[in-house]
PDB file of C-alpha atoms in Angstrom:
ATOM      1  CA  MET P   7      82.616  -0.675 -26.258  1.00 81.00           C
ATOM      2  CA  ILE P   8      83.999  -0.529 -29.810  1.00 88.00           C
ATOM      3  CA  ASP P   9      80.497  -1.131 -31.218  1.00 90.00           C
ATOM      4  CA  ILE P  10      79.133   1.839 -29.274  1.00 90.00           C
ATOM      5  CA  LEU P  11      81.943   4.087 -30.471  1.00 89.00           C
ATOM      6  CA  LYS P  12      81.496   2.887 -34.064  1.00 89.00           C
ATOM      7  CA  GLU P  13      77.730   3.494 -33.886  1.00 91.00           C
ATOM      8  CA  GLY P  14      78.281   6.988 -32.446  1.00 89.00           C
ATOM      9  CA  VAL P  15      80.771   7.959 -35.125  1.00 90.00           C
ATOM     10  CA  MET P  16      78.643   6.580 -37.962  1.00 93.00           C
ATOM     11  CA  GLY P  17      75.512   8.256 -36.575  1.00 89.00           C
ATOM     12  CA  SER P  18      77.362  11.567 -36.366  1.00 90.00           C
ATOM     13  CA  PHE P  19      78.605  11.315 -39.931  1.00 91.00           C
ATOM     14  CA  ASN P  20      75.096  10.435 -41.154  1.00 90.00           C
ATOM     15  CA  SER P  21      73.669  13.481 -39.349  1.00 86.00           C
ATOM     16  CA  ILE P  22      76.352  15.772 -40.772  1.00 86.00           C
ATOM     17  CA  TYR P  23      75.708  14.384 -44.255  1.00 88.00           C
ATOM     18  CA  SER P  24      71.942  14.970 -43.892  1.00 82.00           C
ATOM     19  CA  ILE P  25      72.522  18.549 -42.807  1.00 76.00           C
ATOM     20  CA  ALA P  26      75.132  19.212 -45.522  1.00 80.00           C
ATOM     21  CA  LYS P  27      72.721  17.994 -48.241  1.00 82.00           C
ATOM     22  CA  ILE P  28      70.419  20.831 -47.193  1.00 73.00           C
ATOM     23  CA  VAL P  29      72.786  23.626 -46.185  1.00 71.00           C
ATOM     24  CA  ILE P  30      75.280  23.571 -49.072  1.00 80.00           C
ATOM     25  CA  PRO P  31      72.733  23.848 -51.927  1.00 82.00           C
ATOM     26  CA  LEU P  32      70.762  26.385 -49.902  1.00 70.00           C
ATOM     27  CA  MET P  33      73.809  28.606 -49.407  1.00 70.00           C
ATOM     28  CA  ILE P  34      74.609  28.409 -53.135  1.00 81.00           C
ATOM     29  CA  ILE P  35      71.048  29.426 -54.032  1.00 79.00           C
ATOM     30  CA  LEU P  36      71.088  32.287 -51.538  1.00 69.00           C
ATOM     31  CA  GLN P  37      74.425  33.586 -52.847  1.00 75.00           C
ATOM     32  CA  VAL P  38      73.124  33.551 -56.426  1.00 84.00           C
ATOM     33  CA  ALA P  39      69.962  35.367 -55.277  1.00 78.00           C
ATOM     34  CA  LYS P  40      72.109  37.983 -53.595  1.00 74.00           C
ATOM     35  CA  ASP P  41      74.386  38.425 -56.616  1.00 84.00           C
ATOM     36  CA  TYR P  42      71.460  38.891 -59.020  1.00 89.00           C
ATOM     37  CA  LYS P  43      69.665  41.344 -56.680  1.00 83.00           C
ATOM     38  CA  VAL P  44      66.686  39.030 -56.274  1.00 83.00           C
ATOM     39  CA  LEU P  45      66.547  40.021 -52.596  1.00 73.00           C
ATOM     40  CA  ASP P  46      66.113  43.686 -53.556  1.00 76.00           C
ATOM     41  CA  LYS P  47      63.061  42.764 -55.628  1.00 83.00           C
ATOM     42  CA  ILE P  48      61.662  40.581 -52.862  1.00 82.00           C
ATOM     43  CA  SER P  49      62.140  43.340 -50.291  1.00 80.00           C
ATOM     44  CA  LYS P  50      59.825  45.655 -52.223  1.00 84.00           C
ATOM     45  CA  PHE P  51      57.122  42.994 -51.973  1.00 86.00           C
ATOM     46  CA  PHE P  52      57.588  42.736 -48.182  1.00 86.00           C
ATOM     47  CA  GLU P  53      57.483  46.445 -47.335  1.00 88.00           C
ATOM     48  CA  PHE P  54      54.045  45.875 -45.783  1.00 89.00           C
ATOM     49  CA  LEU P  55      55.792  43.913 -43.031  1.00 88.00           C
ATOM     50  CA  THR P  56      57.934  46.816 -41.928  1.00 89.00           C
ATOM     51  CA  LYS P  57      54.962  49.180 -42.105  1.00 90.00           C
ATOM     52  CA  PHE P  58      53.047  46.797 -39.812  1.00 91.00           C
ATOM     53  CA  PHE P  59      55.834  47.105 -37.239  1.00 91.00           C
ATOM     54  CA  GLY P  60      56.140  50.868 -37.665  1.00 89.00           C
ATOM     55  CA  MET P  61      59.588  50.688 -39.245  1.00 91.00           C
ATOM     56  CA  SER P  62      60.928  52.554 -42.255  1.00 88.00           C
ATOM     57  CA  LYS P  63      60.933  50.939 -45.689  1.00 85.00           C
ATOM     58  CA  GLU P  64      64.747  50.953 -45.579  1.00 85.00           C
ATOM     59  CA  SER P  65      64.561  48.308 -42.856  1.00 89.00           C
ATOM     60  CA  THR P  66      62.919  45.760 -45.188  1.00 88.00           C
ATOM     61  CA  LEU P  67      66.106  44.440 -46.820  1.00 84.00           C
ATOM     62  CA  PRO P  68      68.108  44.004 -43.578  1.00 86.00           C
ATOM     63  CA  LEU P  69      65.120  42.256 -41.997  1.00 88.00           C
ATOM     64  CA  LEU P  70      64.706  39.875 -44.949  1.00 85.00           C
ATOM     65  CA  VAL P  71      68.421  39.137 -45.124  1.00 81.00           C
ATOM     66  CA  GLY P  72      68.397  38.202 -41.445  1.00 85.00           C
ATOM     67  CA  ILE P  73      65.308  36.053 -41.832  1.00 85.00           C
ATOM     68  CA  ILE P  74      66.598  34.211 -44.888  1.00 79.00           C
ATOM     69  CA  PHE P  75      70.391  34.105 -44.510  1.00 76.00           C
ATOM     70  CA  GLY P  76      70.629  34.008 -40.753  1.00 79.00           C
ATOM     71  CA  ILE P  77      71.580  36.258 -37.918  1.00 81.00           C
ATOM     72  CA  SER P  78      75.328  36.362 -38.676  1.00 73.00           C
ATOM     73  CA  TYR P  79      74.965  37.606 -42.240  1.00 73.00           C
ATOM     74  CA  GLY P  80      71.918  39.673 -41.293  1.00 76.00           C
ATOM     75  CA  ALA P  81      73.891  41.426 -38.565  1.00 81.00           C
ATOM     76  CA  GLY P  82      76.447  42.553 -41.132  1.00 78.00           C
ATOM     77  CA  VAL P  83      73.742  44.065 -43.330  1.00 81.00           C
ATOM     78  CA  ILE P  84      72.007  45.668 -40.338  1.00 85.00           C
ATOM     79  CA  ILE P  85      75.236  47.210 -39.037  1.00 84.00           C
ATOM     80  CA  GLN P  86      76.165  48.520 -42.489  1.00 81.00           C
ATOM     81  CA  SER P  87      72.678  49.972 -43.038  1.00 83.00           C
ATOM     82  CA  ALA P  88      72.773  51.643 -39.619  1.00 85.00           C
ATOM     83  CA  LYS P  89      76.250  53.093 -40.297  1.00 84.00           C
ATOM     84  CA  ASP P  90      75.039  54.418 -43.645  1.00 82.00           C
ATOM     85  CA  GLY P  91      72.218  56.203 -41.815  1.00 84.00           C
ATOM     86  CA  ASN P  92      69.492  54.172 -43.500  1.00 82.00           C
ATOM     87  CA  LEU P  93      68.138  52.770 -40.231  1.00 88.00           C
ATOM     88  CA  SER P  94      66.971  54.597 -37.166  1.00 87.00           C
ATOM     89  CA  THR P  95      67.808  53.262 -33.728  1.00 86.00           C
ATOM     90  CA  LYS P  96      64.204  52.123 -33.350  1.00 88.00           C
ATOM     91  CA  ASP P  97      64.367  50.242 -36.679  1.00 91.00           C
ATOM     92  CA  THR P  98      67.633  48.586 -35.675  1.00 90.00           C
ATOM     93  CA  PHE P  99      66.222  47.579 -32.296  1.00 90.00           C
ATOM     94  CA  LEU P 100      62.995  46.153 -33.762  1.00 92.00           C
ATOM     95  CA  ILE P 101      64.853  44.230 -36.475  1.00 93.00           C
ATOM     96  CA  SER P 102      67.084  42.754 -33.785  1.00 91.00           C
ATOM     97  CA  VAL P 103      64.091  41.740 -31.658  1.00 91.00           C
ATOM     98  CA  PHE P 104      62.431  40.035 -34.621  1.00 93.00           C
ATOM     99  CA  LEU P 105      65.616  38.220 -35.647  1.00 91.00           C
ATOM    100  CA  VAL P 106      66.382  36.957 -32.155  1.00 90.00           C
ATOM    101  CA  THR P 107      63.292  34.778 -32.464  1.00 88.00           C
ATOM    102  CA  CYS P 108      63.042  34.259 -36.198  1.00 88.00           C
ATOM    103  CA  HIS P 109      66.321  34.092 -38.099  1.00 83.00           C
ATOM    104  CA  ALA P 110      67.496  31.690 -40.793  1.00 80.00           C
ATOM    105  CA  ILE P 111      63.987  30.269 -41.077  1.00 84.00           C
ATOM    106  CA  VAL P 112      64.660  28.370 -44.276  1.00 80.00           C
ATOM    107  CA  GLU P 113      67.938  26.791 -43.194  1.00 79.00           C
ATOM    108  CA  ASP P 114      66.953  26.067 -39.572  1.00 84.00           C
ATOM    109  CA  THR P 115      63.571  24.660 -40.506  1.00 87.00           C
ATOM    110  CA  LEU P 116      65.046  22.321 -43.103  1.00 86.00           C
ATOM    111  CA  ILE P 117      67.739  21.161 -40.680  1.00 87.00           C
ATOM    112  CA  PHE P 118      65.192  20.382 -37.959  1.00 89.00           C
ATOM    113  CA  VAL P 119      62.917  18.649 -40.471  1.00 90.00           C
ATOM    114  CA  ALA P 120      65.882  16.477 -41.469  1.00 87.00           C
ATOM    115  CA  VAL P 121      66.162  15.276 -37.878  1.00 88.00           C
ATOM    116  CA  GLY P 122      62.420  14.681 -37.478  1.00 90.00           C
ATOM    117  CA  ALA P 123      60.715  17.941 -36.452  1.00 91.00           C
ATOM    118  CA  ASN P 124      57.424  19.130 -37.943  1.00 94.00           C
ATOM    119  CA  GLY P 125      58.504  22.012 -40.184  1.00 92.00           C
ATOM    120  CA  TYR P 126      55.085  23.651 -40.416  1.00 94.00           C
ATOM    121  CA  ILE P 127      54.670  23.862 -36.669  1.00 94.00           C
ATOM    122  CA  LEU P 128      58.240  25.027 -36.122  1.00 92.00           C
ATOM    123  CA  LEU P 129      58.065  27.691 -38.811  1.00 92.00           C
ATOM    124  CA  SER P 130      54.646  29.024 -37.857  1.00 94.00           C
ATOM    125  CA  LEU P 131      55.459  29.240 -34.145  1.00 93.00           C
ATOM    126  CA  ARG P 132      58.737  31.052 -34.772  1.00 92.00           C
ATOM    127  CA  VAL P 133      57.174  33.582 -37.141  1.00 92.00           C
ATOM    128  CA  PHE P 134      54.174  34.113 -34.850  1.00 95.00           C
ATOM    129  CA  ALA P 135      56.317  34.625 -31.729  1.00 94.00           C
ATOM    130  CA  ALA P 136      58.625  37.045 -33.547  1.00 93.00           C
ATOM    131  CA  ALA P 137      55.714  39.019 -35.005  1.00 94.00           C
ATOM    132  CA  VAL P 138      53.914  39.326 -31.675  1.00 94.00           C
ATOM    133  CA  MET P 139      57.022  40.390 -29.754  1.00 94.00           C
ATOM    134  CA  THR P 140      58.076  42.898 -32.399  1.00 93.00           C
ATOM    135  CA  PHE P 141      54.570  44.330 -32.797  1.00 93.00           C
ATOM    136  CA  VAL P 142      54.085  44.784 -29.051  1.00 92.00           C
ATOM    137  CA  LEU P 143      57.466  46.449 -28.679  1.00 90.00           C
ATOM    138  CA  SER P 144      56.896  48.664 -31.722  1.00 90.00           C
ATOM    139  CA  LYS P 145      53.742  50.027 -30.103  1.00 87.00           C
ATOM    140  CA  ARG P 146      55.396  50.417 -26.695  1.00 84.00           C
ATOM    141  CA  LEU P 147      58.436  52.282 -28.054  1.00 76.00           C
ATOM    142  CA  LYS P 148      56.927  55.738 -28.098  1.00 65.00           C
ATOM    143  CA  VAL P 149      60.158  57.319 -26.907  1.00 54.00           C
ATOM    144  CA  ASN P 150      62.427  59.933 -28.299  1.00 52.00           C
ATOM    145  CA  GLU P 151      65.124  58.564 -30.619  1.00 55.00           C
ATOM    146  CA  ASN P 152      67.883  60.083 -28.462  1.00 53.00           C
ATOM    147  CA  THR P 153      66.440  58.477 -25.325  1.00 53.00           C
ATOM    148  CA  LEU P 154      66.407  55.068 -27.025  1.00 53.00           C
ATOM    149  CA  LYS P 155      70.048  55.517 -28.110  1.00 55.00           C
ATOM    150  CA  GLN P 156      71.041  56.384 -24.552  1.00 52.00           C
ATOM    151  CA  ASP P 157      69.115  53.398 -23.137  1.00 50.00           C
ATOM    152  CA  LEU P 158      70.680  50.991 -25.630  1.00 51.00           C
ATOM    153  CA  ASN P 159      74.201  52.279 -24.967  1.00 55.00           C
ATOM    154  CA  GLN P 160      73.981  51.765 -21.201  1.00 51.00           C
TER     155      GLN P 160
END
């Protein structure tokens, strides 16, 4: 019984250590990239992505932040951009749909690779599923902006 408990505790600590070796340096790098406005420069390069989904170019940075930093931090940027009037309701909805499937791709992929998953398959399937869902919805959302706001608020 003690051996099982000892093995469980040691296995847990080893897993936490493996994850921490990835997450802590990654968060430091991402914070430095944010502080030096590297994400702003990257977002200009990825404007084609938002055009593909029929979103405004102002939605590029919130989308990238959500993809790279994760849904929690991305949500803060999305909410702030929407409050500032930089995002339409359609943009906000489509960003949210994409991020539900494909958020924190760097961090999550590295964590799952650390525990034995195939990172290429995981990453490609997540990006593909998010792109297909967002593209289909972007073409199906041919509604008035006020109608979409009413539907989302109900």
